[in-house]
Coordinates of C-alpha atoms in Angstrom, one line a residue:
X235 CA 159.2 -29.5 16.5
X236 CA 162.8 -28.9 17.7
X237 CA 164.0 -29.2 14.2
X238 CA 161.4 -26.7 13.0
X239 CA 162.5 -24.2 15.6
X240 CA 166.1 -24.6 14.5
X241 CA 165.2 -24.1 10.8
X242 CA 163.3 -20.9 11.6
X243 CA 166.0 -19.4 13.8
X244 CA 167.8 -17.8 10.8
X245 CA 168.4 -14.1 10.4
X246 CA 165.1 -13.8 8.6
X247 CA 162.1 -14.0 11.0
X248 CA 159.0 -16.1 10.4
X249 CA 156.0 -13.9 9.3
X250 CA 152.3 -14.5 9.2
X251 CA 152.1 -12.9 5.8
X252 CA 154.2 -12.1 2.8
X253 CA 154.0 -8.9 0.7
X254 CA 155.9 -8.6 -2.6
X255 CA 156.6 -4.9 -1.9
X256 CA 156.5 -5.1 1.9
X257 CA 153.0 -3.5 2.4
X258 CA 151.2 -5.8 4.8
X259 CA 147.9 -4.3 6.0
X260 CA 146.9 -6.8 8.7
X261 CA 149.2 -7.5 11.7
X262 CA 149.9 -10.8 13.2
X263 CA 146.9 -12.0 15.3
X264 CA 144.3 -10.1 13.2
X265 CA 140.8 -11.4 13.5
X266 CA 139.4 -11.1 9.9
X267 CA 139.5 -9.1 6.7
X268 CA 137.6 -5.9 7.2
X269 CA 135.3 -6.2 4.2
X270 CA 133.8 -9.5 5.5
X271 CA 131.2 -10.2 8.2
X272 CA 132.9 -12.5 10.7
X273 CA 129.5 -13.3 12.3
X274 CA 127.8 -14.3 9.0
X275 CA 125.5 -17.4 9.7
X276 CA 126.3 -20.7 8.1
X277 CA 123.6 -22.4 6.1
X278 CA 121.4 -22.2 3.0
X279 CA 122.4 -22.6 -0.6
X280 CA 123.6 -20.5 -3.5
X281 CA 122.9 -21.7 -7.1
X282 CA 124.9 -20.0 -9.8
X283 CA 125.8 -20.3 -13.5
X284 CA 129.6 -20.5 -14.2
X285 CA 131.1 -17.4 -15.8
X286 CA 132.8 -19.8 -18.2
X287 CA 131.0 -21.5 -21.1
X288 CA 131.3 -25.3 -20.5
X289 CA 128.5 -27.5 -21.9
X290 CA 129.5 -30.4 -19.7
X291 CA 132.5 -31.7 -17.7
X292 CA 134.4 -35.0 -18.2
X293 CA 137.0 -35.1 -15.5
X294 CA 137.6 -34.1 -11.9
X295 CA 141.3 -33.2 -12.3
X296 CA 141.5 -29.4 -13.0
X297 CA 145.3 -29.5 -13.5
X298 CA 145.7 -31.6 -16.7
X299 CA 145.4 -30.4 -20.2
X300 CA 142.7 -32.6 -21.8
X301 CA 139.1 -32.4 -20.9
X302 CA 137.0 -30.0 -18.8
X303 CA 136.7 -30.1 -15.0
X304 CA 133.8 -28.7 -13.0
X305 CA 133.9 -25.0 -12.3
X306 CA 134.9 -24.1 -8.8
X307 CA 136.7 -27.3 -7.9
X308 CA 140.0 -25.6 -7.3
X309 CA 138.5 -22.7 -5.4
X310 CA 136.3 -24.7 -3.1
X311 CA 138.1 -27.9 -2.5
X312 CA 141.8 -27.3 -2.8
X313 CA 143.9 -24.8 -0.8
X314 CA 147.3 -23.2 -0.9
X315 CA 150.0 -22.3 1.6
X316 CA 149.0 -18.6 1.5
X317 CA 145.9 -16.8 0.3
X318 CA 145.3 -13.2 -0.9
X319 CA 142.4 -10.9 -0.3
X320 CA 140.4 -8.4 -2.2
X321 CA 142.1 -5.3 -0.8
X322 CA 145.9 -5.9 -1.2
X323 CA 147.1 -6.8 -4.7
X324 CA 150.5 -8.2 -3.8
X325 CA 150.1 -9.6 -0.2
X326 CA 149.1 -13.0 1.0
X327 CA 148.3 -14.4 4.5
X328 CA 148.8 -17.8 6.0
X329 CA 146.3 -20.5 5.1
X330 CA 147.8 -24.1 5.0
X331 CA 151.0 -22.5 6.3
X332 CA 150.9 -20.4 9.5
X333 CA 154.3 -18.8 8.9
X334 CA 156.7 -18.0 6.0
X335 CA 160.4 -17.1 6.0
X336 CA 161.9 -15.5 2.9
X337 CA 165.7 -15.7 2.9
X338 CA 167.5 -12.3 3.0
X339 CA 168.9 -13.1 -0.5
X340 CA 165.4 -13.9 -1.8
X341 CA 166.6 -17.2 -3.1
X342 CA 164.3 -19.4 -1.0
X343 CA 161.0 -19.3 1.0
X344 CA 160.4 -21.7 3.9
X345 CA 156.8 -22.5 5.1
X346 CA 155.7 -24.0 8.3
X347 CA 152.4 -25.9 7.9
X348 CA 149.5 -25.3 10.4
X349 CA 149.3 -28.2 12.8
X350 CA 145.5 -28.2 12.4
X351 CA 145.5 -28.4 8.5
X352 CA 143.6 -31.6 7.4
X353 CA 142.6 -33.1 4.1
X354 CA 139.1 -34.3 3.5
X355 CA 140.2 -37.9 4.3
X356 CA 141.2 -36.8 7.8
X357 CA 144.9 -37.0 7.2
X358 CA 147.2 -34.0 8.1
X359 CA 148.6 -31.8 5.4
X360 CA 152.3 -32.4 5.5
X361 CA 155.4 -31.0 3.8
X362 CA 155.6 -34.2 1.7
X363 CA 152.1 -33.4 0.2
X364 CA 153.3 -29.9 -0.8
X365 CA 156.4 -31.3 -2.5
X366 CA 154.3 -34.0 -4.2
X367 CA 151.9 -31.4 -5.5
X368 CA 154.8 -29.3 -6.8
X369 CA 156.4 -32.2 -8.6
X370 CA 153.1 -33.3 -10.2
X371 CA 152.2 -29.8 -11.4
X372 CA 155.6 -29.2 -12.9
X373 CA 155.8 -32.6 -14.6
X374 CA 154.9 -33.1 -18.3
X375 CA 151.7 -34.9 -17.2
X376 CA 150.2 -31.6 -16.0
X377 CA 148.9 -28.7 -18.1
X378 CA 151.9 -26.8 -19.5
X379 CA 151.0 -23.4 -17.8
X380 CA 152.3 -24.7 -14.5
X381 CA 155.8 -25.4 -15.9
X382 CA 155.8 -21.9 -17.2
X383 CA 154.5 -20.4 -13.9
X384 CA 157.1 -22.2 -11.8
X385 CA 160.0 -22.2 -14.2
X386 CA 162.2 -20.2 -11.8
X387 CA 161.5 -22.5 -8.9
X388 CA 164.5 -24.9 -8.7
X389 CA 163.0 -27.4 -6.3
X390 CA 160.9 -28.0 -3.2
X391 CA 162.4 -29.8 -0.2
X392 CA 160.9 -31.4 2.9
X393 CA 162.9 -30.1 5.8
X394 CA 160.7 -31.7 8.5
X395 CA 157.2 -33.2 8.7
X396 CA 155.6 -29.7 8.6
X397 CA 158.3 -27.6 7.1
X398 CA 159.0 -27.2 3.4
X399 CA 161.4 -25.0 1.5
X400 CA 161.3 -23.7 -2.1
X401 CA 164.5 -22.7 -3.7
X402 CA 164.6 -20.1 -6.5
X403 CA 166.8 -19.7 -9.5
X404 CA 166.7 -15.9 -9.2
X405 CA 165.9 -13.4 -6.4
X406 CA 162.4 -12.7 -7.8
X407 CA 160.3 -11.1 -5.1
X408 CA 157.1 -12.5 -6.7
X409 CA 158.2 -16.1 -6.3
X410 CA 157.2 -16.5 -2.7
X411 CA 153.7 -15.4 -3.6
X412 CA 153.6 -17.8 -6.6
X413 CA 154.6 -20.9 -4.6
X414 CA 152.5 -19.7 -1.7
X415 CA 149.5 -19.7 -4.0
X416 CA 150.3 -23.2 -5.5
X417 CA 147.4 -25.7 -5.1
X418 CA 148.2 -28.4 -2.6
X419 CA 146.5 -31.8 -2.8
X420 CA 147.0 -35.1 -1.0
X421 CA 149.5 -37.8 -2.1
X422 CA 146.6 -40.2 -1.7
X423 CA 144.7 -38.7 -4.7
X424 CA 144.5 -41.2 -7.5
X425 CA 145.8 -44.0 -5.3
X426 CA 144.4 -47.5 -5.9
X427 CA 145.6 -50.6 -4.0
X428 CA 148.6 -48.7 -2.8
X429 CA 149.6 -47.6 -6.3
X430 CA 149.2 -43.9 -7.4
X431 CA 148.1 -43.4 -11.0
X432 CA 150.1 -41.3 -13.4
X433 CA 148.9 -37.7 -12.9
X434 CA 147.3 -37.5 -16.4
X435 CA 145.4 -40.7 -15.7
X436 CA 143.8 -39.2 -12.6
X437 CA 140.5 -38.4 -14.3
X438 CA 137.4 -39.7 -12.4
X439 CA 139.1 -39.7 -9.0
X440 CA 137.7 -36.8 -6.9
X441 CA 140.5 -34.6 -5.6
X442 CA 141.5 -35.0 -2.0
X443 CA 141.9 -31.4 -0.9
X444 CA 141.6 -29.5 2.3
X445 CA 139.1 -26.8 1.3
X446 CA 135.8 -25.8 2.9
X447 CA 133.7 -27.9 0.5
X448 CA 133.4 -31.4 -0.9
X449 CA 131.7 -32.6 -4.0
X450 CA 128.2 -34.1 -3.4
X451 CA 128.6 -36.7 -6.1
X452 CA 131.4 -38.3 -8.1
X453 CA 129.2 -38.8 -11.1
X454 CA 129.8 -36.9 -14.3
X455 CA 126.7 -34.8 -14.7
X456 CA 125.8 -31.5 -16.4
X457 CA 125.5 -29.7 -13.1
X458 CA 127.8 -29.9 -10.1
X459 CA 127.2 -29.2 -6.4
X460 CA 129.5 -28.8 -3.4
X461 CA 128.5 -29.2 0.2
X462 CA 130.2 -27.4 3.0
X463 CA 132.4 -29.6 5.2
X464 CA 131.2 -29.2 8.8
X465 CA 134.6 -30.3 10.0
X466 CA 136.5 -27.9 7.9
X467 CA 139.7 -27.3 9.7
X468 CA 140.2 -23.6 8.7
X469 CA 136.9 -22.0 9.3
X470 CA 138.2 -19.8 12.2
X471 CA 141.4 -18.8 10.6
X472 CA 141.8 -15.0 10.2
X473 CA 142.2 -15.5 6.5
X474 CA 138.9 -17.6 6.3
X475 CA 136.6 -16.1 9.0
X476 CA 133.3 -14.8 7.5
X477 CA 133.8 -16.7 4.2
X478 CA 132.2 -19.7 2.6
X479 CA 129.0 -19.5 4.5
X480 CA 126.6 -21.5 2.3
X481 CA 126.0 -25.1 3.2
X482 CA 125.7 -25.9 -0.5
X483 CA 127.0 -24.3 -3.7
X484 CA 125.6 -25.5 -7.0
X485 CA 126.7 -24.5 -10.6
X486 CA 124.1 -25.0 -13.3
X487 CA 125.2 -25.5 -16.9
X488 CA 123.0 -24.5 -19.9
X489 CA 123.6 -25.0 -23.6
X490 CA 122.7 -21.5 -24.6
X491 CA 122.0 -18.0 -23.2
X492 CA 118.2 -18.2 -23.8
X493 CA 117.7 -21.3 -21.7
X494 CA 120.1 -19.9 -19.1
X495 CA 118.1 -16.7 -18.6
X496 CA 114.8 -18.6 -18.6
X497 CA 116.3 -20.7 -15.9
X498 CA 116.9 -17.6 -13.8
X499 CA 113.3 -16.5 -14.2
X500 CA 112.0 -20.0 -13.5
X501 CA 113.8 -20.2 -10.2
X502 CA 116.3 -22.9 -11.2
X503 CA 119.2 -20.8 -9.8
X504 CA 119.7 -17.5 -8.0
X505 CA 122.7 -15.7 -9.4
X506 CA 123.7 -14.8 -12.9
X507 CA 126.6 -12.7 -14.2
X508 CA 125.6 -11.2 -17.6
X509 CA 128.2 -10.6 -20.2
X510 CA 126.0 -9.5 -23.1
X511 CA 124.9 -5.9 -23.1
X512 CA 121.9 -6.5 -25.2
X513 CA 120.6 -9.0 -22.8
X514 CA 121.3 -6.7 -19.8
X515 CA 119.4 -3.8 -21.4
X516 CA 116.4 -5.7 -22.8
X517 CA 115.9 -8.9 -20.9
X518 CA 116.2 -7.9 -17.3
X519 CA 112.8 -6.4 -17.1
X520 CA 109.2 -7.5 -16.3
X521 CA 107.1 -8.5 -13.3
X522 CA 109.7 -10.4 -11.4
X523 CA 112.1 -7.5 -11.5
X524 CA 109.3 -5.0 -10.7
X525 CA 108.1 -7.0 -7.7
X526 CA 111.6 -7.4 -6.3
X527 CA 111.7 -11.2 -6.7
X528 CA 114.6 -10.7 -9.0
X529 CA 117.1 -7.8 -8.8
X530 CA 119.2 -6.2 -11.5
X531 CA 122.3 -4.5 -10.2
X532 CA 125.6 -3.2 -11.7
X533 CA 128.3 -3.8 -9.1
X534 CA 131.0 -1.3 -9.6
X535 CA 134.6 -2.2 -9.0
X536 CA 138.1 -0.7 -9.1
X537 CA 139.6 -3.7 -10.9
X538 CA 141.9 -3.0 -13.8
X539 CA 140.0 -3.4 -17.1
X540 CA 139.9 -6.8 -18.8
X541 CA 141.7 -7.1 -22.0
X542 CA 139.3 -8.4 -24.6
X543 CA 140.1 -8.6 -28.3
X544 CA 140.3 -10.6 -31.5
X545 CA 143.5 -12.6 -31.6
X546 CA 145.5 -13.2 -34.7
X547 CA 147.4 -16.5 -34.9
X548 CA 151.0 -15.4 -35.8
X549 CA 151.8 -19.0 -36.7
X550 CA 149.9 -18.4 -39.9
X551 CA 152.0 -16.7 -42.7
X552 CA 149.3 -14.3 -43.7
X553 CA 149.6 -12.5 -40.3
X554 CA 153.3 -12.2 -40.2
X555 CA 153.4 -8.6 -41.6
X556 CA 152.6 -6.0 -39.0
X557 CA 151.0 -3.8 -41.7
X558 CA 148.4 -6.6 -42.4
X559 CA 147.6 -6.9 -38.7
X560 CA 147.2 -3.1 -38.3
X561 CA 145.0 -3.0 -41.4
X562 CA 142.7 -5.6 -39.9
X563 CA 142.3 -3.6 -36.8
X564 CA 141.2 -0.5 -38.7
X565 CA 138.1 -2.4 -39.9
X566 CA 136.5 -2.5 -36.4
X567 CA 134.0 0.3 -35.7
X568 CA 133.6 0.3 -31.9
X569 CA 131.8 3.6 -31.8
X570 CA 129.0 2.3 -34.0
X571 CA 128.7 -0.9 -32.1
X572 CA 128.6 0.8 -28.7
X573 CA 125.7 3.0 -29.9
X574 CA 123.8 0.4 -31.8
X575 CA 124.6 -2.9 -30.1
X576 CA 125.9 -2.2 -26.6
X577 CA 123.6 0.6 -25.4
X578 CA 126.6 2.7 -24.5
X579 CA 127.6 0.4 -21.7
X580 CA 131.2 -0.3 -22.7
X581 CA 134.5 1.5 -23.1
X582 CA 137.1 0.8 -25.8
X583 CA 140.1 -1.3 -24.9
X584 CA 143.4 0.5 -25.5
X585 CA 146.5 -1.6 -25.1
X586 CA 146.6 -4.8 -23.1
X587 CA 146.2 -3.4 -19.5
X588 CA 143.3 -0.9 -19.8
X589 CA 142.0 1.3 -16.9
X590 CA 145.1 0.7 -14.8
X591 CA 148.5 2.1 -13.9
X592 CA 150.0 -0.4 -16.3
X593 CA 148.6 1.2 -19.4
X594 CA 151.0 3.0 -21.7
X595 CA 150.0 6.5 -22.9
X596 CA 151.6 9.2 -24.9
X597 CA 155.4 9.3 -25.2
X598 CA 157.5 6.9 -23.1
X599 CA 158.3 8.2 -19.7
X600 CA 161.9 8.3 -18.4
X601 CA 161.3 5.1 -16.4
X602 CA 160.0 3.3 -19.5
X603 CA 162.9 4.6 -21.6
X604 CA 165.4 3.2 -19.2
X605 CA 164.0 -0.2 -20.0
X606 CA 163.4 0.3 -23.7
X607 CA 166.7 1.8 -24.7
X608 CA 168.8 -1.3 -24.2
X609 CA 166.3 -3.1 -26.5
X610 CA 166.2 -0.4 -29.2
X611 CA 167.9 -2.7 -31.9
X612 CA 165.1 -5.3 -31.4
X613 CA 162.2 -2.8 -31.4
X614 CA 160.3 -1.0 -34.1
X615 CA 161.3 2.7 -34.2
X616 CA 157.6 3.6 -33.6
X617 CA 157.8 2.1 -30.1
X618 CA 159.7 5.3 -29.0
X619 CA 156.9 7.5 -30.3
X620 CA 153.3 7.8 -29.1
X621 CA 151.6 4.8 -27.8
X622 CA 149.0 3.4 -30.2
X623 CA 145.4 4.3 -29.6
X624 CA 142.6 2.0 -30.9
X625 CA 141.2 3.3 -34.2
X626 CA 138.1 5.5 -33.8
X627 CA 135.2 6.4 -36.1
X628 CA 134.2 9.4 -34.0
X629 CA 134.2 12.6 -36.1
X630 CA 136.3 13.8 -37.8
X631 CA 137.3 10.2 -38.3
X632 CA 135.1 7.7 -40.1
X633 CA 135.0 4.0 -41.0
X634 CA 135.5 4.9 -44.6
X635 CA 138.7 6.9 -43.7
X636 CA 140.0 4.0 -41.6
X637 CA 139.4 1.6 -44.5
X638 CA 141.3 3.8 -46.8
X639 CA 144.3 3.6 -44.4
X640 CA 143.9 -0.1 -44.2
X641 CA 143.8 -0.5 -48.0
X642 CA 147.1 1.5 -48.3
X643 CA 148.8 -0.7 -45.6
X644 CA 147.6 -3.9 -47.3
X645 CA 148.9 -2.6 -50.7
X646 CA 152.3 -1.9 -49.1
X647 CA 152.3 -5.4 -47.7
X648 CA 151.7 -6.9 -51.2
X649 CA 148.0 -7.5 -51.0
X650 CA 145.9 -6.0 -53.9
X651 CA 142.2 -6.2 -54.9
X652 CA 142.1 -8.5 -58.0
X653 CA 139.1 -10.4 -59.4
X654 CA 136.8 -9.7 -56.5
X655 CA 139.2 -10.5 -53.7
X656 CA 142.3 -9.3 -51.9
X657 CA 145.2 -11.3 -53.3
X658 CA 148.9 -11.7 -52.8
X659 CA 151.5 -12.0 -55.5
X660 CA 150.7 -15.8 -55.8
X661 CA 147.1 -14.9 -56.5
X662 CA 145.9 -16.4 -53.2
X663 CA 142.8 -14.8 -51.8
X664 CA 142.9 -13.4 -48.3
X665 CA 140.4 -15.2 -46.1
X666 CA 140.2 -15.6 -42.3
X667 CA 138.6 -18.5 -40.5
X668 CA 137.1 -17.3 -37.2
X669 CA 136.8 -19.9 -34.5
X670 CA 134.3 -19.5 -31.7
X671 CA 131.8 -21.4 -29.5
X672 CA 129.3 -18.6 -29.0
X673 CA 126.5 -18.3 -31.7
X674 CA 125.4 -15.0 -30.1
X675 CA 128.7 -13.4 -31.0
X676 CA 127.8 -13.2 -34.7
X677 CA 125.9 -9.9 -34.1
X678 CA 129.2 -8.4 -32.9
X679 CA 131.4 -10.1 -35.6
X680 CA 129.0 -9.2 -38.4
X681 CA 129.8 -5.5 -38.7
X682 CA 133.5 -6.3 -38.6
X683 CA 133.0 -9.0 -41.2
X684 CA 131.2 -6.6 -43.5
X685 CA 134.0 -4.0 -43.1
X686 CA 136.7 -6.6 -43.9
X687 CA 134.7 -7.6 -47.0
X688 CA 135.0 -4.1 -48.3
X689 CA 138.8 -4.6 -48.2
X690 CA 138.4 -7.8 -50.1
X691 CA 139.0 -10.0 -47.0
X692 CA 136.5 -12.9 -46.5
X693 CA 135.9 -13.7 -42.8
X694 CA 134.4 -17.1 -42.3
X695 CA 132.6 -17.3 -38.9
X696 CA 132.6 -20.8 -37.5
X697 CA 130.8 -21.9 -34.4
X698 CA 131.7 -25.2 -32.8
X699 CA 131.0 -26.9 -29.5
X700 CA 132.9 -25.7 -26.4
X701 CA 134.8 -29.1 -26.2
X702 CA 135.9 -29.0 -29.8
X703 CA 136.8 -25.3 -29.5
X704 CA 139.0 -26.1 -26.5
X705 CA 140.7 -28.9 -28.3
X706 CA 141.4 -26.8 -31.4
X707 CA 142.7 -23.9 -29.2
X708 CA 145.0 -26.3 -27.2
X709 CA 146.5 -27.3 -30.5
X710 CA 146.6 -23.7 -31.9
X711 CA 144.4 -24.9 -34.8
X712 CA 142.7 -21.6 -35.7
X713 CA 143.3 -18.4 -37.6
X714 CA 141.4 -15.8 -35.6
X715 CA 139.4 -16.0 -32.3
X716 CA 138.4 -13.8 -29.5
X717 CA 139.8 -13.9 -26.0
X718 CA 139.4 -12.2 -22.6
X719 CA 142.1 -11.8 -20.0
X720 CA 141.0 -10.6 -16.6
X721 CA 142.7 -7.4 -15.4
X722 CA 145.1 -7.8 -12.6
X723 CA 146.2 -5.5 -9.8
X724 CA 149.4 -7.6 -9.4
X725 CA 150.6 -8.9 -12.8
X726 CA 153.6 -11.1 -12.8
X727 CA 154.6 -14.6 -13.7
X728 CA 151.3 -15.5 -15.3
X729 CA 152.2 -13.1 -18.2
X730 CA 155.0 -15.5 -19.2
X731 CA 152.2 -17.9 -20.0
X732 CA 150.4 -15.4 -22.2
X733 CA 153.3 -13.6 -24.0
X734 CA 156.5 -15.6 -23.3
X735 CA 158.4 -17.3 -26.2
X736 CA 158.6 -20.6 -24.4
X737 CA 154.8 -20.8 -24.1
X738 CA 154.3 -20.0 -27.8
X739 CA 155.5 -23.5 -28.8
X740 CA 153.8 -25.3 -26.0
X741 CA 150.4 -26.9 -26.9
X742 CA 147.7 -25.9 -24.5
X743 CA 149.4 -22.7 -23.3
X744 CA 147.7 -19.3 -23.1
X745 CA 150.0 -17.8 -25.7
X746 CA 147.5 -18.3 -28.4
X747 CA 149.0 -15.5 -30.4
X748 CA 152.2 -17.6 -31.0
X749 CA 154.1 -14.5 -29.9
X750 CA 157.8 -15.2 -29.6
X751 CA 159.8 -11.9 -29.3
X752 CA 163.1 -11.5 -27.5
X753 CA 162.3 -7.9 -26.5
X754 CA 159.0 -9.0 -25.0
X755 CA 160.7 -11.8 -23.1
X756 CA 163.2 -9.3 -21.7
X757 CA 160.5 -6.9 -20.5
X758 CA 158.6 -9.9 -19.0
X759 CA 161.6 -10.6 -16.9
X760 CA 161.7 -7.0 -15.7
X761 CA 158.0 -7.4 -14.7
X762 CA 158.5 -10.6 -12.6
X763 CA 161.7 -9.3 -11.0
X764 CA 160.3 -5.9 -10.0
X765 CA 161.2 -5.1 -6.4
X766 CA 159.0 -2.0 -6.0
X767 CA 155.6 -1.0 -7.2
X768 CA 157.0 1.8 -9.3
X769 CA 159.4 -0.6 -10.9
X770 CA 156.5 -3.0 -11.7
X771 CA 154.5 -0.1 -13.2
X772 CA 157.3 1.0 -15.4
X773 CA 158.0 -2.5 -16.7
X774 CA 154.3 -3.1 -17.4
X775 CA 153.9 0.2 -19.3
X776 CA 157.0 -0.6 -21.4
X777 CA 155.6 -4.1 -22.1
X778 CA 152.1 -2.6 -23.0
X779 CA 153.8 -0.2 -25.4
X780 CA 155.7 -2.9 -27.2
X781 CA 152.8 -5.3 -27.4
X782 CA 150.5 -2.5 -28.7
X783 CA 152.9 -1.5 -31.4
X784 CA 153.0 -5.1 -32.6
X785 CA 149.2 -5.0 -33.5
X786 CA 148.9 -8.6 -32.5
X787 CA 145.2 -8.2 -31.5
X788 CA 142.2 -6.1 -32.4
X789 CA 141.2 -4.6 -29.1
X790 CA 137.5 -4.7 -28.3
X791 CA 135.8 -3.3 -25.2
X792 CA 135.4 -3.6 -21.4
X793 CA 133.1 -2.6 -18.6
X794 CA 133.8 -1.1 -15.2
X795 CA 130.9 -2.9 -13.5
X796 CA 129.7 -6.5 -13.1
X797 CA 126.1 -7.0 -14.4
X798 CA 124.4 -9.2 -12.0
X799 CA 120.9 -10.6 -11.8
X800 CA 120.0 -12.3 -8.5
X801 CA 117.3 -13.2 -6.0
X802 CA 117.7 -10.6 -3.2
X803 CA 115.4 -12.5 -0.9
X804 CA 117.8 -15.4 -0.8
X805 CA 120.9 -13.5 0.3
X806 CA 122.5 -10.9 2.5
X807 CA 125.5 -9.0 1.5
X808 CA 128.5 -7.6 3.5
X809 CA 128.2 -3.9 4.2
X810 CA 131.5 -3.2 2.4
X811 CA 132.3 -4.0 -1.2
X812 CA 136.0 -4.6 -1.6
X813 CA 138.0 -2.6 -4.2
X814 CA 139.3 -5.6 -6.1
X815 CA 137.1 -8.6 -6.7
X816 CA 135.5 -10.9 -9.2
X817 CA 131.7 -11.0 -8.8
X818 CA 131.2 -14.7 -8.8
X819 CA 133.9 -15.6 -6.3
X820 CA 132.9 -12.7 -4.0
X821 CA 129.3 -13.8 -3.9
X822 CA 129.9 -17.5 -3.1
X823 CA 132.7 -16.7 -0.6
X824 CA 131.5 -13.5 1.1
X825 CA 127.7 -13.5 0.9
X826 CA 125.5 -15.5 3.2
X827 CA 122.0 -17.0 3.1
X828 CA 118.9 -15.1 4.3
X829 CA 116.9 -16.7 7.2
X830 CA 114.3 -17.9 4.7
X831 CA 117.0 -19.5 2.6
X832 CA 118.5 -21.3 5.6
X833 CA 115.1 -22.4 6.8
X834 CA 114.1 -23.8 3.4
X835 CA 117.3 -25.8 3.1
X836 CA 116.9 -27.1 6.6
X837 CA 113.4 -28.3 5.7
X838 CA 114.8 -30.1 2.6
X839 CA 117.3 -32.0 4.8
X840 CA 114.7 -33.3 7.1
X841 CA 113.6 -36.9 6.4

């Protein structure tokens, strides 16, 4: 302990929280986050459907590339040094660490681990475990996104049993948040007879974490359940009080949306987030909803809008010309789809960061120009004009008019309609293979497919199993697909994984576009090195402007509410809905069981 005190006696003082821009809401010694109920009873069960689309799971290690791990394993079982909340975008409070010291030059962050922190095997969480986790995650045996995320972290060093320091290559104010949010697991995970397996060989071994839940079984099944650890070390921490109240959390997996919804009605689970507007408008009706057994509710939020769009694989020669990419985008008729298919529930995506302060509009503002001017030689002249707006068919525009523009662009790019198809100078017909794992999406792709056909482009819609789709995406073996990126109130290093050049050539990365652009890389560095919120906003708007002018995607649509069907008699909700949240994680972490739910589950436990 004497060594720890010596380490922390520098000019920078130890803090209970870290804020990228210095805006910490809760003081040291605070009791709980204000949007939670600190007196929420423990007990009962919540049964949910994952918001992802797995058809099974085949591993327990969520940090390697191959295979699919159970949903929730990272959130419920594995913790980090610091943890954020649903009110403050760029602030995190102590979890495994009780204090953090960021050096005055911003080139290191030192964390003191809470003396009470324990893994599920009863052993204390020590600095050596933190360093071990960092080394495993940044090795070539882990999924590549971690090497991208922590690329500017030079090393992690054990200073004493419960003190660890991270050294940074640059004074990036986001880096303490990034390493503070790094998952920490035990050095004993994957150990057999005193020998620890190679990280990518840790497959069926259940993670040894420190979180509030444990797996109920180590068998590979279609569904997965977690049980609350009654000895959870952190239950009374200010950053945990009032959270993770259910004794049991279960995720049910269904092969298709029809059986999934029938499962809700049949009482197989209690909470479902709906992503398909047609289902929301037409299915969530009937006696069970009229009687109150089931409830349909749109939970509003203040989250930045998600980016959702068709992605063009730039690794394919046919998509190299920006005029071709722009022409493909002109074939999408959002206004017709919103009227006829979506019941008017959605808004059009413009840019990559819709419904946020990071969305570029109109002409570049002075703060954007200050970032764009040094890059002028690398940018299209159009970047310095008006920001692109997604094509519209609202009068006086029309799909026919948009297709005329698209035809002209394709002709300029060397594609002409010959012998019943759009062909290049070599006579090759323009076709696009669309990869997806959702059969229901055909009703949305269909109108787009028909419009492309009028241009002479054949769109081949291919539906494959989730596992095969993941494998093909990891290897960038596709031409077009659809993707969704959750909006963020605090974008930063994760954008390197989506849009950075290094990630473009890394199998399994999130840069599925294959985007490798020096100007984009330069703006990404401005984002991750922003020292004030206005600096971050300016860098993000400049980035949005450049990405939008590249026409790398066909923007689709987003909603500003979560569509949820649930059993109200099973749950009680906090009085306050936080401004920034994801519906699934908010429900399982902040809701609590009703007295009847608790009683029913206590009865099940009795012999």
